Amino acid sequence: MLEINILLLFMIIGAVIAVEVKDLLSSVVAVGAVGLGLSMAFLVLKAPDLAITQLVVELLCLIILIRATIRKDLPFSTSGRWLFNTLSTICFLAIFLTFAYFALKDLPQFGKPVMRVAKTYVEEGLSKTGAANIVAAIILDFRGYDTLGEATVLFTAVIGVLAIVRRIGRKKEGKNEG
Amino acid sequence: MLTYFLCFILFSIGVYCVLRKRNLIKIIIGLGIIEYAGNLFFALIGYRTEGRSPILTQDQAIKNMVDPLPQALVLTAIVIGLAVTALMVAIAIRIYEKYGTFDITKINKLKG
Amino acid sequence: MKAKNEPGMTLIVKTITRLTVGLILLYGIYIVSHGHLSPGGGFAGGVIIALSFVHLMLAFGKDVALKKLSMSFAGLLESMGAVMFLSIALLGFMGGYFFLNFFSKKGLPFHLFSAGIIPFCNIAICLKVGAGLFAIFVSLVLLYKTDE
């Protein structure tokens, strides 16, 4: 699979730029490029549902991140134990990648998935649910509990954002001071 | 095998960003890269060579379909990732209002 | 080059937004309603619908967008989506268990009215995701306004 490797190299280059560049706005734009590369990779991997969702989610994520970074400073301080921190992080990642190399050998070969559960879904999905899109049949019928949990997490995140940004607490502070 | 390893390299770039950088926004970006790598790894496991996308058509039977189960799992994870990113951004903005900086070492020293 | 100190972007952006925002909303509704036949579904369609309102807010300022869909109404829609999804799941107990696809006649496959409960679940999830993400965006923007 040459296409997916090229897309992955593009994503890695974008991620390195996003991590290392000093300007925050450039960093956010680079991570947007990584997300769009991921969307294209999903399209190559024959997952059109994921490609559409990743594309639109990436747009909204970019808007929210730009809202956070606009007109904010970037403290780029290299004081302290710079060498020790970098070396220990790189050592940890090298050990992690070495073990990952040995662990990945035992996975099934790329391009030959073990479809033990999914065989039932593919064969009986149309007759049991009547939906032509097998992914929709799985997330809303066979694995409905999964989607229910997702809805709960989304609800909790929305409530958390609304509780963090509300202005009632700040009014009390102003009354105490003035 | 090479594809899996490249995906893990992407993951480790995100881990490096989270461990090493001091800016809160950079840490959020690193978590986003980790999330992308995880989603991509799920989709890579389910891929089948010369496969078709998991959507049935009316007049032909599809024999070589890619695995639809990881795609269904990732579909929910993408939207959750957006909501969690928004939550982290809200917390970061509040911290910026209170301390006037995004540097995590400076935040540690001040007391509210 | 703002004309009369009105909020939002310039005239060019506003004119293009008037043309495109309805099409974006229509595309989101199409993605949701054909979620069981073609790629898409409740998640992607909900985010597209939220993006159409975000587009309106970025171009015209917060007052115009909040007149179309106010904050409390968005909260109401989100709760309604959650309750609708849960009640569809609970209705499965009529036939035996949670999340049962309880229609006896599921309709003709590959047509719009088919697949039992899946289109209704798609609509519920679309309401939930779209209203929730719009509420997140509006709250972050309003926080920014009060900083000034």
GROMACS .gro file of C-alpha atoms in nm:
model
  438
    1MET     CA    1   0.000   0.000   0.000
    2LEU     CA    2   0.207   0.290  -0.127
    3GLU     CA    3  -0.064   0.556  -0.098
    4ILE     CA    4  -0.124   0.505   0.271
    5ASN     CA    5   0.250   0.516   0.344
    6ILE     CA    6   0.286   0.843   0.157
    7LEU     CA    7  -0.009   0.990   0.344
    8LEU     CA    8   0.140   0.872   0.673
    9LEU     CA    9   0.473   1.036   0.589
   10PHE     CA   10   0.285   1.359   0.514
   11MET     CA   11   0.108   1.335   0.849
   12ILE     CA   12   0.436   1.271   1.033
   13ILE     CA   13   0.601   1.575   0.871
   14GLY     CA   14   0.298   1.788   0.958
   15ALA     CA   15   0.305   1.663   1.318
   16VAL     CA   16   0.676   1.742   1.355
   17ILE     CA   17   0.615   2.094   1.224
   18ALA     CA   18   0.317   2.136   1.457
   19VAL     CA   19   0.525   2.029   1.756
   20GLU     CA   20   0.841   2.224   1.683
   21VAL     CA   21   0.729   2.556   1.531
   22LYS     CA   22   0.738   2.853   1.768
   23ASP     CA   23   0.435   3.047   1.650
   24LEU     CA   24   0.115   2.908   1.803
   25LEU     CA   25  -0.108   2.996   1.509
   26SER     CA   26   0.124   2.817   1.266
   27SER     CA   27   0.121   2.519   1.496
   28VAL     CA   28  -0.259   2.505   1.492
   29VAL     CA   29  -0.265   2.531   1.113
   30ALA     CA   30  -0.012   2.247   1.087
   31VAL     CA   31  -0.224   2.023   1.308
   32GLY     CA   32  -0.516   2.104   1.080
   33ALA     CA   33  -0.307   1.973   0.790
   34VAL     CA   34  -0.249   1.652   0.987
   35GLY     CA   35  -0.624   1.614   1.035
   36LEU     CA   36  -0.697   1.664   0.666
   37GLY     CA   37  -0.430   1.405   0.582
   38LEU     CA   38  -0.604   1.169   0.823
   39SER     CA   39  -0.932   1.230   0.640
   40MET     CA   40  -0.768   1.140   0.309
   41ALA     CA   41  -0.615   0.830   0.467
   42PHE     CA   42  -0.960   0.717   0.579
   43LEU     CA   43  -1.082   0.763   0.225
   44VAL     CA   44  -0.799   0.543   0.093
   45LEU     CA   45  -0.873   0.285   0.363
   46LYS     CA   46  -1.232   0.250   0.230
   47ALA     CA   47  -1.405   0.420   0.523
   48PRO     CA   48  -1.618   0.702   0.375
   49ASP     CA   49  -1.818   0.754   0.696
   50LEU     CA   50  -1.503   0.825   0.889
   51ALA     CA   51  -1.369   1.053   0.615
   52ILE     CA   52  -1.679   1.277   0.620
   53THR     CA   53  -1.691   1.291   0.999
   54GLN     CA   54  -1.318   1.360   1.034
   55LEU     CA   55  -1.333   1.638   0.775
   56VAL     CA   56  -1.613   1.834   0.943
   57VAL     CA   57  -1.483   1.769   1.294
   58GLU     CA   58  -1.142   1.896   1.189
   59LEU     CA   59  -1.294   2.223   1.068
   60LEU     CA   60  -1.476   2.286   1.396
   61CYS     CA   61  -1.170   2.181   1.599
   62LEU     CA   62  -0.956   2.427   1.402
   63ILE     CA   63  -1.198   2.712   1.472
   64ILE     CA   64  -1.203   2.635   1.845
   65LEU     CA   65  -0.822   2.610   1.866
   66ILE     CA   66  -0.772   2.934   1.673
   67ARG     CA   67  -1.013   3.102   1.913
   68ALA     CA   68  -0.792   2.987   2.200
   69THR     CA   69  -0.462   3.095   2.047
   70ILE     CA   70  -0.545   3.430   1.898
   71ARG     CA   71  -0.351   3.718   2.059
   72LYS     CA   72  -0.189   3.498   2.322
   73ASP     CA   73   0.176   3.479   2.409
   74LEU     CA   74   0.408   3.182   2.376
   75PRO     CA   75   0.655   3.151   2.662
   76PHE     CA   76   0.944   2.970   2.500
   77SER     CA   77   1.184   2.916   2.784
   78THR     CA   78   1.465   2.663   2.759
   79SER     CA   79   1.598   2.714   3.108
   80GLY     CA   80   1.622   2.437   3.362
   81ARG     CA   81   1.732   2.083   3.285
   82TRP     CA   82   1.674   2.105   2.913
   83LEU     CA   83   1.923   1.837   2.809
   84PHE     CA   84   1.820   1.590   3.077
   85ASN     CA   85   1.450   1.626   2.999
   86THR     CA   86   1.495   1.584   2.627
   87LEU     CA   87   1.728   1.286   2.662
   88SER     CA   88   1.501   1.104   2.906
   89THR     CA   89   1.197   1.160   2.684
   90ILE     CA   90   1.380   1.035   2.375
   91CYS     CA   91   1.510   0.730   2.565
   92PHE     CA   92   1.156   0.646   2.677
   93LEU     CA   93   1.022   0.679   2.325
   94ALA     CA   94   1.303   0.464   2.183
   95ILE     CA   95   1.225   0.185   2.429
   96PHE     CA   96   0.856   0.221   2.351
   97LEU     CA   97   0.912   0.196   1.976
   98THR     CA   98   1.143  -0.105   2.018
   99PHE     CA   99   0.883  -0.298   2.212
  100ALA     CA  100   0.616  -0.185   1.968
  101TYR     CA  101   0.823  -0.332   1.684
  102PHE     CA  102   0.828  -0.673   1.850
  103ALA     CA  103   0.461  -0.654   1.944
  104LEU     CA  104   0.349  -0.555   1.595
  105LYS     CA  105   0.501  -0.870   1.448
  106ASP     CA  106   0.231  -1.077   1.616
  107LEU     CA  107  -0.058  -0.880   1.472
  108PRO     CA  108  -0.232  -1.016   1.164
  109GLN     CA  109  -0.071  -0.916   0.837
  110PHE     CA  110  -0.172  -0.576   0.700
  111GLY     CA  111  -0.456  -0.628   0.455
  112LYS     CA  112  -0.581  -0.955   0.599
  113PRO     CA  113  -0.810  -0.879   0.894
  114VAL     CA  114  -0.954  -1.145   1.123
  115MET     CA  115  -1.324  -1.085   1.078
  116ARG     CA  116  -1.472  -1.320   1.334
  117VAL     CA  117  -1.744  -1.096   1.477
  118ALA     CA  118  -1.783  -0.875   1.174
  119LYS     CA  119  -1.864  -1.173   0.952
  120THR     CA  120  -2.202  -1.203   1.124
  121TYR     CA  121  -2.267  -0.832   1.083
  122VAL     CA  122  -2.179  -0.836   0.714
  123GLU     CA  123  -2.381  -1.143   0.632
  124GLU     CA  124  -2.694  -1.078   0.839
  125GLY     CA  125  -2.693  -0.699   0.862
  126LEU     CA  126  -2.927  -0.637   0.572
  127SER     CA  127  -3.181  -0.900   0.664
  128LYS     CA  128  -3.187  -0.814   1.035
  129THR     CA  129  -3.187  -0.435   1.026
  130GLY     CA  130  -3.271  -0.339   0.668
  131ALA     CA  131  -2.998  -0.075   0.649
  132ALA     CA  132  -2.768  -0.071   0.349
  133ASN     CA  133  -2.492   0.108   0.540
  134ILE     CA  134  -2.337  -0.158   0.760
  135VAL     CA  135  -2.160   0.095   0.982
  136ALA     CA  136  -2.491   0.265   1.064
  137ALA     CA  137  -2.643  -0.075   1.133
  138ILE     CA  138  -2.363  -0.154   1.379
  139ILE     CA  139  -2.355   0.174   1.572
  140LEU     CA  140  -2.731   0.209   1.604
  141ASP     CA  141  -2.859  -0.146   1.619
  142PHE     CA  142  -2.607  -0.416   1.702
  143ARG     CA  143  -2.399  -0.197   1.934
  144GLY     CA  144  -2.652   0.057   2.055
  145TYR     CA  145  -2.508   0.062   2.406
  146ASP     CA  146  -2.184   0.201   2.264
  147THR     CA  147  -2.365   0.495   2.110
  148LEU     CA  148  -2.560   0.552   2.431
  149GLY     CA  149  -2.234   0.579   2.623
  150GLU     CA  150  -2.099   0.817   2.361
  151ALA     CA  151  -2.407   1.037   2.399
  152THR     CA  152  -2.350   1.042   2.775
  153VAL     CA  153  -1.986   1.147   2.734
  154LEU     CA  154  -2.083   1.424   2.491
  155PHE     CA  155  -2.354   1.549   2.728
  156THR     CA  156  -2.104   1.556   3.015
  157ALA     CA  157  -1.850   1.746   2.806
  158VAL     CA  158  -2.107   2.009   2.705
  159ILE     CA  159  -2.216   2.054   3.067
  160GLY     CA  160  -1.851   2.081   3.170
  161VAL     CA  161  -1.779   2.355   2.917
  162LEU     CA  162  -2.090   2.549   3.015
  163ALA     CA  163  -2.000   2.520   3.384
  164ILE     CA  164  -1.642   2.634   3.326
  165VAL     CA  165  -1.722   2.942   3.119
  166ARG     CA  166  -2.025   3.073   3.309
  167ARG     CA  167  -1.997   3.417   3.462
  168ILE     CA  168  -2.171   3.379   3.799
  169GLY     CA  169  -1.851   3.309   3.991
  170ARG     CA  170  -1.678   3.616   3.857
  171LYS     CA  171  -1.959   3.846   3.965
  172LYS     CA  172  -1.916   3.732   4.324
  173GLU     CA  173  -1.545   3.803   4.309
  174GLY     CA  174  -1.616   4.154   4.186
  175LYS     CA  175  -1.860   4.213   4.473
  176ASN     CA  176  -1.606   4.102   4.731
  177GLU     CA  177  -1.339   4.329   4.598
  178GLY     CA  178  -1.549   4.632   4.533
  179MET     CA  179   0.407  -0.393   0.910
  180LEU     CA  180   0.579  -0.073   0.792
  181THR     CA  181   0.244   0.101   0.791
  182TYR     CA  182   0.175   0.002   1.150
  183PHE     CA  183   0.520   0.123   1.250
  184LEU     CA  184   0.471   0.461   1.082
  185CYS     CA  185   0.144   0.496   1.273
  186PHE     CA  186   0.332   0.428   1.597
  187ILE     CA  187   0.590   0.692   1.506
  188LEU     CA  188   0.305   0.942   1.471
  189PHE     CA  189   0.181   0.834   1.813
  190SER     CA  190   0.524   0.882   1.968
  191ILE     CA  191   0.553   1.234   1.823
  192GLY     CA  192   0.235   1.319   2.013
  193VAL     CA  193   0.375   1.163   2.332
  194TYR     CA  194   0.695   1.366   2.291
  195CYS     CA  195   0.489   1.683   2.255
  196VAL     CA  196   0.288   1.611   2.570
  197LEU     CA  197   0.591   1.519   2.780
  198ARG     CA  198   0.834   1.783   2.666
  199LYS     CA  199   0.650   2.104   2.578
  200ARG     CA  200   0.560   2.366   2.835
  201ASN     CA  201   0.281   2.550   2.660
  202LEU     CA  202  -0.073   2.436   2.738
  203ILE     CA  203  -0.189   2.479   2.379
  204LYS     CA  204   0.102   2.265   2.261
  205ILE     CA  205  -0.002   1.996   2.507
  206ILE     CA  206  -0.358   2.005   2.369
  207ILE     CA  207  -0.217   1.974   2.017
  208GLY     CA  208  -0.007   1.676   2.127
  209LEU     CA  209  -0.314   1.504   2.269
  210GLY     CA  210  -0.489   1.566   1.938
  211ILE     CA  211  -0.205   1.400   1.748
  212ILE     CA  212  -0.222   1.099   1.982
  213GLU     CA  213  -0.595   1.075   1.915
  214TYR     CA  214  -0.541   1.087   1.537
  215ALA     CA  215  -0.283   0.809   1.558
  216GLY     CA  216  -0.514   0.589   1.765
  217ASN     CA  217  -0.805   0.636   1.526
  218LEU     CA  218  -0.585   0.563   1.228
  219PHE     CA  219  -0.449   0.246   1.389
  220PHE     CA  220  -0.802   0.111   1.435
  221ALA     CA  221  -0.886   0.183   1.073
  222LEU     CA  222  -0.560   0.020   0.955
  223ILE     CA  223  -0.635  -0.302   1.141
  224GLY     CA  224  -0.968  -0.340   0.965
  225TYR     CA  225  -0.834  -0.282   0.614
  226ARG     CA  226  -0.846  -0.561   0.360
  227THR     CA  227  -0.645  -0.559   0.041
  228GLU     CA  228  -0.858  -0.483  -0.264
  229GLY     CA  229  -1.157  -0.447  -0.032
  230ARG     CA  230  -1.481  -0.258  -0.082
  231SER     CA  231  -1.634  -0.003   0.151
  232PRO     CA  232  -1.898  -0.146   0.388
  233ILE     CA  233  -2.204  -0.018   0.204
  234LEU     CA  234  -2.427  -0.267   0.028
  235THR     CA  235  -2.559  -0.196  -0.316
  236GLN     CA  236  -2.879  -0.304  -0.474
  237ASP     CA  237  -2.776  -0.520  -0.765
  238GLN     CA  238  -2.448  -0.684  -0.675
  239ALA     CA  239  -2.322  -0.894  -0.387
  240ILE     CA  240  -2.004  -0.774  -0.222
  241LYS     CA  241  -1.768  -1.049  -0.116
  242ASN     CA  242  -1.450  -0.868  -0.012
  243MET     CA  243  -1.570  -0.607   0.234
  244VAL     CA  244  -1.339  -0.428   0.477
  245ASP     CA  245  -1.402  -0.484   0.846
  246PRO     CA  246  -1.689  -0.252   0.950
  247LEU     CA  247  -1.651  -0.301   1.327
  248PRO     CA  248  -1.341  -0.079   1.388
  249GLN     CA  249  -1.498   0.189   1.171
  250ALA     CA  250  -1.807   0.190   1.391
  251LEU     CA  251  -1.591   0.219   1.702
  252VAL     CA  252  -1.381   0.503   1.560
  253LEU     CA  253  -1.686   0.699   1.442
  254THR     CA  254  -1.795   0.765   1.799
  255ALA     CA  255  -1.438   0.830   1.913
  256ILE     CA  256  -1.390   1.117   1.665
  257VAL     CA  257  -1.687   1.316   1.796
  258ILE     CA  258  -1.587   1.249   2.158
  259GLY     CA  259  -1.239   1.377   2.072
  260LEU     CA  260  -1.384   1.707   1.950
  261ALA     CA  261  -1.588   1.752   2.269
  262VAL     CA  262  -1.288   1.672   2.489
  263THR     CA  263  -1.070   1.915   2.292
  264ALA     CA  264  -1.330   2.188   2.347
  265LEU     CA  265  -1.335   2.110   2.721
  266MET     CA  266  -0.955   2.133   2.740
  267VAL     CA  267  -0.955   2.462   2.550
  268ALA     CA  268  -1.212   2.607   2.791
  269ILE     CA  269  -0.998   2.506   3.090
  270ALA     CA  270  -0.688   2.653   2.922
  271ILE     CA  271  -0.864   2.985   2.860
  272ARG     CA  272  -0.972   3.000   3.224
  273ILE     CA  273  -0.614   2.931   3.337
  274TYR     CA  274  -0.491   3.207   3.108
  275GLU     CA  275  -0.739   3.450   3.261
  276LYS     CA  276  -0.633   3.364   3.613
  277TYR     CA  277  -0.254   3.348   3.573
  278GLY     CA  278  -0.189   3.546   3.255
  279THR     CA  279   0.029   3.277   3.100
  280PHE     CA  280   0.019   2.939   2.930
  281ASP     CA  281   0.348   2.821   3.079
  282ILE     CA  282   0.283   2.524   3.305
  283THR     CA  283   0.590   2.580   3.524
  284LYS     CA  284   0.478   2.934   3.606
  285ILE     CA  285   0.126   2.817   3.684
  286ASN     CA  286   0.264   2.575   3.938
  287LYS     CA  287   0.439   2.843   4.142
  288LEU     CA  288   0.158   3.095   4.176
  289LYS     CA  289  -0.110   3.055   4.437
  290GLY     CA  290  -0.464   3.167   4.380
  291MET     CA  291  -1.402   4.900   0.559
  292LYS     CA  292  -1.702   4.857   0.780
  293ALA     CA  293  -1.993   5.061   0.663
  294LYS     CA  294  -2.189   5.175   0.968
  295ASN     CA  295  -2.000   5.019   1.255
  296GLU     CA  296  -2.209   4.706   1.227
  297PRO     CA  297  -2.074   4.378   1.364
  298GLY     CA  298  -1.943   4.099   1.147
  299MET     CA  299  -1.719   4.088   0.844
  300THR     CA  300  -1.723   4.285   0.519
  301LEU     CA  301  -1.998   4.303   0.256
  302ILE     CA  302  -1.840   4.038   0.032
  303VAL     CA  303  -1.834   3.777   0.307
  304LYS     CA  304  -2.191   3.859   0.406
  305THR     CA  305  -2.324   3.824   0.052
  306ILE     CA  306  -2.150   3.490  -0.001
  307THR     CA  307  -2.271   3.371   0.337
  308ARG     CA  308  -2.632   3.454   0.247
  309LEU     CA  309  -2.595   3.233  -0.059
  310THR     CA  310  -2.417   2.937   0.099
  311VAL     CA  311  -2.552   2.897   0.449
  312GLY     CA  312  -2.882   2.749   0.338
  313LEU     CA  313  -2.709   2.502   0.113
  314ILE     CA  314  -2.484   2.389   0.398
  315LEU     CA  315  -2.786   2.335   0.623
  316LEU     CA  316  -2.966   2.144   0.346
  317TYR     CA  317  -2.661   1.923   0.289
  318GLY     CA  318  -2.650   1.843   0.661
  319ILE     CA  319  -3.017   1.745   0.657
  320TYR     CA  320  -2.956   1.525   0.352
  321ILE     CA  321  -2.662   1.353   0.520
  322VAL     CA  322  -2.873   1.279   0.829
  323SER     CA  323  -3.182   1.155   0.647
  324HIS     CA  324  -2.987   0.925   0.414
  325GLY     CA  325  -2.759   0.799   0.689
  326HIS     CA  326  -2.878   0.439   0.658
  327LEU     CA  327  -2.828   0.423   0.280
  328SER     CA  328  -2.512   0.616   0.208
  329PRO     CA  329  -2.204   0.734   0.399
  330GLY     CA  330  -2.276   0.985   0.670
  331GLY     CA  331  -2.518   0.951   0.956
  332GLY     CA  332  -2.611   1.137   1.267
  333PHE     CA  333  -2.264   1.236   1.380
  334ALA     CA  334  -2.139   1.389   1.055
  335GLY     CA  335  -2.475   1.551   0.978
  336GLY     CA  336  -2.502   1.700   1.324
  337VAL     CA  337  -2.158   1.856   1.299
  338ILE     CA  338  -2.242   1.998   0.953
  339ILE     CA  339  -2.562   2.156   1.087
  340ALA     CA  340  -2.369   2.306   1.378
  341LEU     CA  341  -2.110   2.437   1.130
  342SER     CA  342  -2.380   2.618   0.931
  343PHE     CA  343  -2.480   2.816   1.241
  344VAL     CA  344  -2.113   2.873   1.324
  345HIS     CA  345  -2.066   3.009   0.973
  346LEU     CA  346  -2.358   3.247   1.027
  347MET     CA  347  -2.211   3.362   1.356
  348LEU     CA  348  -1.862   3.421   1.213
  349ALA     CA  349  -1.995   3.628   0.924
  350PHE     CA  350  -2.274   3.830   1.085
  351GLY     CA  351  -2.177   3.853   1.449
  352LYS     CA  352  -2.338   3.686   1.745
  353ASP     CA  353  -2.671   3.868   1.748
  354VAL     CA  354  -2.796   3.740   1.413
  355ALA     CA  355  -2.702   3.381   1.485
  356LEU     CA  356  -2.847   3.386   1.836
  357LYS     CA  357  -3.173   3.523   1.696
  358LYS     CA  358  -3.200   3.217   1.472
  359LEU     CA  359  -3.109   2.969   1.744
  360SER     CA  360  -3.085   3.100   2.096
  361MET     CA  361  -2.873   2.945   2.367
  362SER     CA  362  -3.162   2.815   2.577
  363PHE     CA  363  -3.330   2.669   2.269
  364ALA     CA  364  -3.008   2.489   2.180
  365GLY     CA  365  -2.997   2.343   2.531
  366LEU     CA  366  -3.360   2.236   2.493
  367LEU     CA  367  -3.283   2.070   2.158
  368GLU     CA  368  -2.989   1.884   2.302
  369SER     CA  369  -3.188   1.750   2.595
  370MET     CA  370  -3.467   1.659   2.353
  371GLY     CA  371  -3.222   1.460   2.143
  372ALA     CA  372  -3.097   1.271   2.447
  373VAL     CA  373  -3.449   1.192   2.569
  374MET     CA  374  -3.559   1.088   2.219
  375PHE     CA  375  -3.265   0.850   2.180
  376LEU     CA  376  -3.322   0.697   2.522
  377SER     CA  377  -3.696   0.658   2.465
  378ILE     CA  378  -3.637   0.485   2.131
  379ALA     CA  379  -3.408   0.249   2.315
  380LEU     CA  380  -3.664   0.194   2.588
  381LEU     CA  381  -3.942   0.128   2.337
  382GLY     CA  382  -3.750  -0.184   2.244
  383PHE     CA  383  -3.887  -0.338   2.562
  384MET     CA  384  -4.219  -0.375   2.380
  385GLY     CA  385  -4.065  -0.661   2.191
  386GLY     CA  386  -3.832  -0.796   2.452
  387TYR     CA  387  -3.502  -0.619   2.506
  388PHE     CA  388  -3.316  -0.288   2.504
  389PHE     CA  389  -3.239  -0.139   2.161
  390LEU     CA  390  -3.464  -0.383   1.979
  391ASN     CA  391  -3.543  -0.288   1.622
  392PHE     CA  392  -3.910  -0.318   1.703
  393PHE     CA  393  -4.079  -0.253   1.369
  394SER     CA  394  -4.226  -0.573   1.236
  395LYS     CA  395  -4.227  -0.441   0.878
  396LYS     CA  396  -3.897  -0.268   0.821
  397GLY     CA  397  -3.982  -0.144   0.476
  398LEU     CA  398  -3.815  -0.213   0.145
  399PRO     CA  399  -3.435  -0.216   0.165
  400PHE     CA  400  -3.242   0.052  -0.028
  401HIS     CA  401  -3.530   0.298   0.003
  402LEU     CA  402  -3.566   0.606   0.220
  403PHE     CA  403  -3.831   0.468   0.454
  404SER     CA  404  -3.660   0.152   0.563
  405ALA     CA  405  -3.437   0.010   0.834
  406GLY     CA  406  -3.680   0.042   1.127
  407ILE     CA  407  -3.552   0.259   1.410
  408ILE     CA  408  -3.221   0.359   1.252
  409PRO     CA  409  -3.343   0.683   1.082
  410PHE     CA  410  -3.509   0.800   1.405
  411CYS     CA  411  -3.192   0.728   1.602
  412ASN     CA  412  -2.997   0.924   1.340
  413ILE     CA  413  -3.227   1.225   1.386
  414ALA     CA  414  -3.195   1.206   1.765
  415ILE     CA  415  -2.816   1.189   1.750
  416CYS     CA  416  -2.807   1.472   1.497
  417LEU     CA  417  -3.007   1.698   1.732
  418LYS     CA  418  -2.785   1.607   2.022
  419VAL     CA  419  -2.449   1.653   1.847
  420GLY     CA  420  -2.545   1.965   1.655
  421ALA     CA  421  -2.701   2.152   1.944
  422GLY     CA  422  -2.428   2.045   2.184
  423LEU     CA  423  -2.140   2.159   1.963
  424PHE     CA  424  -2.319   2.486   1.883
  425ALA     CA  425  -2.365   2.547   2.256
  426ILE     CA  426  -1.993   2.482   2.315
  427PHE     CA  427  -1.894   2.725   2.041
  428VAL     CA  428  -2.133   2.998   2.155
  429SER     CA  429  -2.015   2.974   2.514
  430LEU     CA  430  -1.648   3.002   2.410
  431VAL     CA  431  -1.724   3.304   2.188
  432LEU     CA  432  -1.928   3.482   2.457
  433LEU     CA  433  -1.641   3.433   2.700
  434TYR     CA  434  -1.416   3.605   2.450
  435LYS     CA  435  -1.654   3.898   2.419
  436THR     CA  436  -1.657   3.963   2.791
  437ASP     CA  437  -1.278   3.978   2.802
  438GLU     CA  438  -1.267   4.298   2.604
   0.00000   0.00000   0.00000
